[in-house]
Short mmCIF file of C-alpha atoms in Angstrom, two decimals:
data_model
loop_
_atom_site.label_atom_id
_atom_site.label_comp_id
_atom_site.label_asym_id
_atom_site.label_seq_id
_atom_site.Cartn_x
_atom_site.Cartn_y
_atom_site.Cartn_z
CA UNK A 1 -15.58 -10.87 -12.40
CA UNK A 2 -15.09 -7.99 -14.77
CA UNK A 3 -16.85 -8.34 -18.52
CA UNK A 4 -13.51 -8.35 -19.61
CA UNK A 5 -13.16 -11.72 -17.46
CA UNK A 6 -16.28 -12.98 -18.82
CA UNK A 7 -15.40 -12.51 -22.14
CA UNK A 8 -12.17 -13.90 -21.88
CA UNK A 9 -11.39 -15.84 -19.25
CA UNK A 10 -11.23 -15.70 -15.28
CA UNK A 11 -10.06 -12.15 -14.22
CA UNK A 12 -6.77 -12.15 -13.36
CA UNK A 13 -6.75 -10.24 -10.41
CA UNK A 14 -9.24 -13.17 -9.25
CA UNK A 15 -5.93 -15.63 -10.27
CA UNK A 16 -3.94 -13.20 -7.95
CA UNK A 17 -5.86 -13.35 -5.11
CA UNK A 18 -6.08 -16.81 -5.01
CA UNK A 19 -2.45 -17.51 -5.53
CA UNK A 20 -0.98 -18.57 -2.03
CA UNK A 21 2.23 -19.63 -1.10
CA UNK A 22 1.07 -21.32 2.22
CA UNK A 23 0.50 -24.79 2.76
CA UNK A 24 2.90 -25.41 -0.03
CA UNK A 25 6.03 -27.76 0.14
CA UNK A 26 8.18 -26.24 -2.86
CA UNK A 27 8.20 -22.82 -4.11
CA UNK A 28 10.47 -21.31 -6.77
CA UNK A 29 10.88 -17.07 -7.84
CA UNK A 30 12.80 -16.45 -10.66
CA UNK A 31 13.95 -13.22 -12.73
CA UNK A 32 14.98 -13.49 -16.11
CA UNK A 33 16.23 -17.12 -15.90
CA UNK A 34 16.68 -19.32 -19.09
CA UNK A 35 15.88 -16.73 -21.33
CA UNK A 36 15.52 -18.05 -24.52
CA UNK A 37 15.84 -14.53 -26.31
CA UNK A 38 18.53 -12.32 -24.47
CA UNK A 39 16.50 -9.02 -24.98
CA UNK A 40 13.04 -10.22 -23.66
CA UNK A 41 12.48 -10.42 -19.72
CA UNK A 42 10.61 -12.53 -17.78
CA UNK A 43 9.64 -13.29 -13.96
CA UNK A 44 7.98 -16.07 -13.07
CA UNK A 45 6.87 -17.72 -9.58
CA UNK A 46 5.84 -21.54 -9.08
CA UNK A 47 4.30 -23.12 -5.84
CA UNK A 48 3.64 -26.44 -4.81
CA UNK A 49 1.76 -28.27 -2.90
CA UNK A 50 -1.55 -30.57 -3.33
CA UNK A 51 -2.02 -28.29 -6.62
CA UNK A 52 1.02 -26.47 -8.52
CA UNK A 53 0.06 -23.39 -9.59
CA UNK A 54 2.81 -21.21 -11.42
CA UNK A 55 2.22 -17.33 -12.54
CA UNK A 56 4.42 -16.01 -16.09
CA UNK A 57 4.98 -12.68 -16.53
CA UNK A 58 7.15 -11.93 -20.19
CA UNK A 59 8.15 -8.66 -21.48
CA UNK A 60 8.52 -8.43 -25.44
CA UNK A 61 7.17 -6.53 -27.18
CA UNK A 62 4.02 -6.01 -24.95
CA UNK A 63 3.98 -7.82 -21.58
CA UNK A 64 2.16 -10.83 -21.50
CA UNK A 65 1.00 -12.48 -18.11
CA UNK A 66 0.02 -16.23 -17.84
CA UNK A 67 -1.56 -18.48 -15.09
CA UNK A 68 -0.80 -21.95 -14.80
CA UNK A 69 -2.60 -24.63 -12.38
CA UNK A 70 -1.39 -28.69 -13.04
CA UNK A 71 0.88 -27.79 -15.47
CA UNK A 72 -2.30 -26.50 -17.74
CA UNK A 73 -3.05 -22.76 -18.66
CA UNK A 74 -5.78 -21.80 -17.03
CA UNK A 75 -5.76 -17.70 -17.78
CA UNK A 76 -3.62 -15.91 -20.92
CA UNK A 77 -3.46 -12.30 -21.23
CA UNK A 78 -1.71 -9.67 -23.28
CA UNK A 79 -1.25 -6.28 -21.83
CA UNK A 80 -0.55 -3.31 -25.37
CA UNK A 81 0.87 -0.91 -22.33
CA UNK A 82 1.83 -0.88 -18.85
CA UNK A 83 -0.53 -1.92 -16.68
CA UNK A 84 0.34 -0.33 -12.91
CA UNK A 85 -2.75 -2.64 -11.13
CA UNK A 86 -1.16 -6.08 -12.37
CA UNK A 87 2.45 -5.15 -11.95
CA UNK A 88 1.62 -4.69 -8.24
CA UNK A 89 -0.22 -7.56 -8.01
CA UNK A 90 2.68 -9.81 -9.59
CA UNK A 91 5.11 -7.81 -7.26
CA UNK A 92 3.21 -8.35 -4.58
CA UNK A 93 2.80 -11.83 -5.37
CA UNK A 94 6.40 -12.07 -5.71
CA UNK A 95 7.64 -10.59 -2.45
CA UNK A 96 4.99 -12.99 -0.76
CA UNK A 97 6.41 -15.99 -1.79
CA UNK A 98 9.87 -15.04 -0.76
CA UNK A 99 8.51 -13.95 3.08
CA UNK A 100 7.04 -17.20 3.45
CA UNK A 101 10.20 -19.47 1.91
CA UNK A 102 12.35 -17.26 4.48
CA UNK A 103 9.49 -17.46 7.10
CA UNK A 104 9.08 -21.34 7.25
CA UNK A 105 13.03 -22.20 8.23
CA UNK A 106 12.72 -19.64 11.57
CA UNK A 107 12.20 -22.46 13.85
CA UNK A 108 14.82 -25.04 12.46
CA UNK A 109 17.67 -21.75 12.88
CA UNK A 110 16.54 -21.47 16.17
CA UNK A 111 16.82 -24.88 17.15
CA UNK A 112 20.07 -26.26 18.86
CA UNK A 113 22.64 -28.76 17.44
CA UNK A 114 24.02 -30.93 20.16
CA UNK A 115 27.83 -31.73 20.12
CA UNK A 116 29.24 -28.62 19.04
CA UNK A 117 32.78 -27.76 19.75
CA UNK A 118 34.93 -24.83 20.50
CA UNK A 119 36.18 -25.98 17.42
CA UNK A 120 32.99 -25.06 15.33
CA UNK A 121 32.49 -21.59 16.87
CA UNK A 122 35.74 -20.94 15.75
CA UNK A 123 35.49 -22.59 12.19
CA UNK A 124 31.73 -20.86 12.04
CA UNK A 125 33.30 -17.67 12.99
CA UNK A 126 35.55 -17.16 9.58
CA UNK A 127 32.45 -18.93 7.42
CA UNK A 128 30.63 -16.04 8.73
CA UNK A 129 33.30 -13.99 7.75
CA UNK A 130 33.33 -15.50 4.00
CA UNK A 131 29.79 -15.11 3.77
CA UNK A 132 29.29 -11.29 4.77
CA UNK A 133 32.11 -10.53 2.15
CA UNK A 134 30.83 -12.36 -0.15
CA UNK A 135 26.99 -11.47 -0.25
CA UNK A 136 28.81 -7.43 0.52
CA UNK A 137 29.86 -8.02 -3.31
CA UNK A 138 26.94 -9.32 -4.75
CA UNK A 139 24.72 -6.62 -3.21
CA UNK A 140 26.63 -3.84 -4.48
CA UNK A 141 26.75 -5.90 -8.04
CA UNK A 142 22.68 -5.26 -7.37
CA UNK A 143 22.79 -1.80 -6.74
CA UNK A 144 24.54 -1.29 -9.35
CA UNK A 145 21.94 -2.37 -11.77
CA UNK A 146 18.61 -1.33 -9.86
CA UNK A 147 18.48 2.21 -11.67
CA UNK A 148 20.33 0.66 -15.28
CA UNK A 149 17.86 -0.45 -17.13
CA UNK A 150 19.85 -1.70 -19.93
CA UNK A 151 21.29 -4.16 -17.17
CA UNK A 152 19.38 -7.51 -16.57
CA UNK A 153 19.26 -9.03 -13.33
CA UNK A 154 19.47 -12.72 -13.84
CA UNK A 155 18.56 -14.32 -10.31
CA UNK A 156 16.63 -17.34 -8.87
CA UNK A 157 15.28 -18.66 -5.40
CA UNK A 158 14.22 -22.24 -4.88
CA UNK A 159 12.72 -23.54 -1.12
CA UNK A 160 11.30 -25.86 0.56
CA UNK A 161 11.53 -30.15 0.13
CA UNK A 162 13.44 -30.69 -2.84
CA UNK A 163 10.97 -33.05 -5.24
CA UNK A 164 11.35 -36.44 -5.47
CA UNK A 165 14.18 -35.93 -3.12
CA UNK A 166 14.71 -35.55 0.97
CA UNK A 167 16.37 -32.14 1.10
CA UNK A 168 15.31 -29.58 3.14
CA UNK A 169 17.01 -26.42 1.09
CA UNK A 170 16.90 -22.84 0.61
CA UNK A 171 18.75 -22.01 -2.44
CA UNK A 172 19.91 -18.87 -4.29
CA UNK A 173 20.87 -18.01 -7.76
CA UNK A 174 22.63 -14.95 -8.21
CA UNK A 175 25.12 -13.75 -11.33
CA UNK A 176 27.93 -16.27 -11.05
CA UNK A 177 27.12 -18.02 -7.63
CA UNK A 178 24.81 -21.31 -6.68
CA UNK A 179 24.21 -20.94 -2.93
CA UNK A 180 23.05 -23.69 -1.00
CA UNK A 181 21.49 -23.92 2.83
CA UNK A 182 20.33 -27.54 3.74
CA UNK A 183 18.45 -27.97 6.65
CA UNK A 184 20.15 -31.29 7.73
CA UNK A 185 17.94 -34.01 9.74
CA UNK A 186 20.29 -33.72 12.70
CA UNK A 187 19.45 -29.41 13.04
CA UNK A 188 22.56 -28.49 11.58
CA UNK A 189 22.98 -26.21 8.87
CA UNK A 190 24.92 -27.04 5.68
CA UNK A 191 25.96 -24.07 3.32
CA UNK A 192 27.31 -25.00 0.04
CA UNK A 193 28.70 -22.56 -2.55
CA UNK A 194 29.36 -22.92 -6.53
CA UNK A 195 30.83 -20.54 -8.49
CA UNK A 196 30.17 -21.05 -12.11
CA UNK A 197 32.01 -17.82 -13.22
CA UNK A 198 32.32 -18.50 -17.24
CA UNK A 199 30.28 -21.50 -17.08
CA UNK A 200 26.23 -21.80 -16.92
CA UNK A 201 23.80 -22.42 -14.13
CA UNK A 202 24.35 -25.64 -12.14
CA UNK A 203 27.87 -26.44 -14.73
CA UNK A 204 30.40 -25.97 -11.67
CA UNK A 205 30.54 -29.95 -9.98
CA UNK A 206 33.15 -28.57 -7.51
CA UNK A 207 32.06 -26.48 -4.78
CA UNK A 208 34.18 -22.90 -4.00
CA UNK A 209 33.36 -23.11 -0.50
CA UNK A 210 31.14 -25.02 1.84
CA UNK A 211 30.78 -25.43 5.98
CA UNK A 212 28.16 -26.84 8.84
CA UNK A 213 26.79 -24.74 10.93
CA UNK A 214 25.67 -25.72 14.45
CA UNK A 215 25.81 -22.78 16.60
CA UNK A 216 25.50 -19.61 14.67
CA UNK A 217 22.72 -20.56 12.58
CA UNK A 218 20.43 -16.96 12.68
CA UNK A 219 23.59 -14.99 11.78
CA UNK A 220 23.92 -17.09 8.44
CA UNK A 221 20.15 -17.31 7.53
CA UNK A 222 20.22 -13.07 8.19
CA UNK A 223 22.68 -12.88 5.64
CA UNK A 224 20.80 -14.79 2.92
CA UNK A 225 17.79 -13.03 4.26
CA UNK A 226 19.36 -9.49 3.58
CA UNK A 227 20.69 -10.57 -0.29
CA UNK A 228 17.00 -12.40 -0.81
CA UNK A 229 15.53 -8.97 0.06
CA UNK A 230 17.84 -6.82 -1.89
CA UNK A 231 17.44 -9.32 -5.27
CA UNK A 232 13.81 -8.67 -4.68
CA UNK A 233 13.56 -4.90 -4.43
CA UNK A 234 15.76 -4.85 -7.48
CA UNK A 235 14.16 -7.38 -9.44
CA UNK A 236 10.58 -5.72 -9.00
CA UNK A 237 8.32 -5.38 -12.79
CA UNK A 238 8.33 -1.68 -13.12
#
């Protein structure tokens, strides 16, 4: 530990290196979300498991980064300029919660639903369809802000067992749409989409579109896969 550590408080890149998203059962990334002033920005990331452990990072007027273990702040530090080490670290951080959220549903996409129909291919087939176009749109909407500073990516990924609940989810916040893939008990793959266009997070009670998916489960989870990687890249501290 640096005498900067000593002096006040556990080193954060100590905090860093011990933050881990394995073993967890509930892990949330977010960029910007619930701001309670519109100009300041903020990422934070949150796991779960037998400890919760959450890192802040907020951009006013200096960037402050906090560490949070139980719900209690264990490390508080304000940066006066940018500070190249720690916004890799918290990037890094970042990106290696997302890899293991999309890492840890590989083997339930691969896994077979019995039962399904000519029927579902065909009904999978255009919900593929619907997807592509859909996430197409939002990933240009991304581009279009990566290099516009003056634009603010407002995004959020949740995974893993809901708490206090028995969903199985991977879920993704992006501008106006609330996307939803449950991992049902019986293999098959639920996708449920709200558009809350004009409306805040979570306001829309009527989804725009959802489907089950039994036998083109990859295809879907590349798709969220693809706009999880592009939210990333763009939402990076820089």
């Amino acid at each position: 530990m640096s005498w900067w550590g000593n002096l006040f408080g556990r080193d954060p890149k100590d905090l860093f290196l011990e933050f881990s998203p394995q073993d967890t059962q509930w892990r949330v990334v977010t960029w910007n979300f619930d701001l309670q002033d519109p100009k300041s920005r903020q990422w934070t990331i949150e796991v779960h498991g037998k400890t919760s452990k959450l890192i802040h990072w907020l951009r006013e007027k200096h960037d402050e980064l906090r560490f949070f273990e139980n719900d209690r702040i264990v490390r508080k530090r304000k940066m006066p300029g940018k500070d190249p080490e720690h916004m890799a670290m918290m990037n890094l951080a970042l990106h290696s919660t997302l890899k293991h959220s999309l890492e840890s549903n590989h083997a339930f996409m691969v896994t077979p639903v019995s039962g399904a129909t000519a029927m579902d291919i065909q009904n999978e087939t255009r919900a593929l369809q619907w997807i592509q176009a859909t996430f197409t749109t939002l990933m240009r909407a991304l581009d279009n802000i990566k290099d516009k500073p003056e634009l603010i990516l407002t995004a959020a990924c949740f995974s893993g067992r809901v708490p206090d609940g028995q969903d199985d989810v991977f879920r993704v916040i992006a501008f106006n749409l609330d996307i939803f893939f449950y991992m049902r008990p019986d293999q098959s793959l639920q996708i449920v989409v709200f558009d809350d266009k004009n409306m805040g997070h979570g306001e829309s009670k009527t989804p725009s579109y959802q489907q089950i998916i039994k036998v083109t489960k990859p295809q879907f989870y590349d798709e969220i896969t693809k706009l999880v990687h592009k939210i990333a890249q763009v939402g990076e501290i820089r």
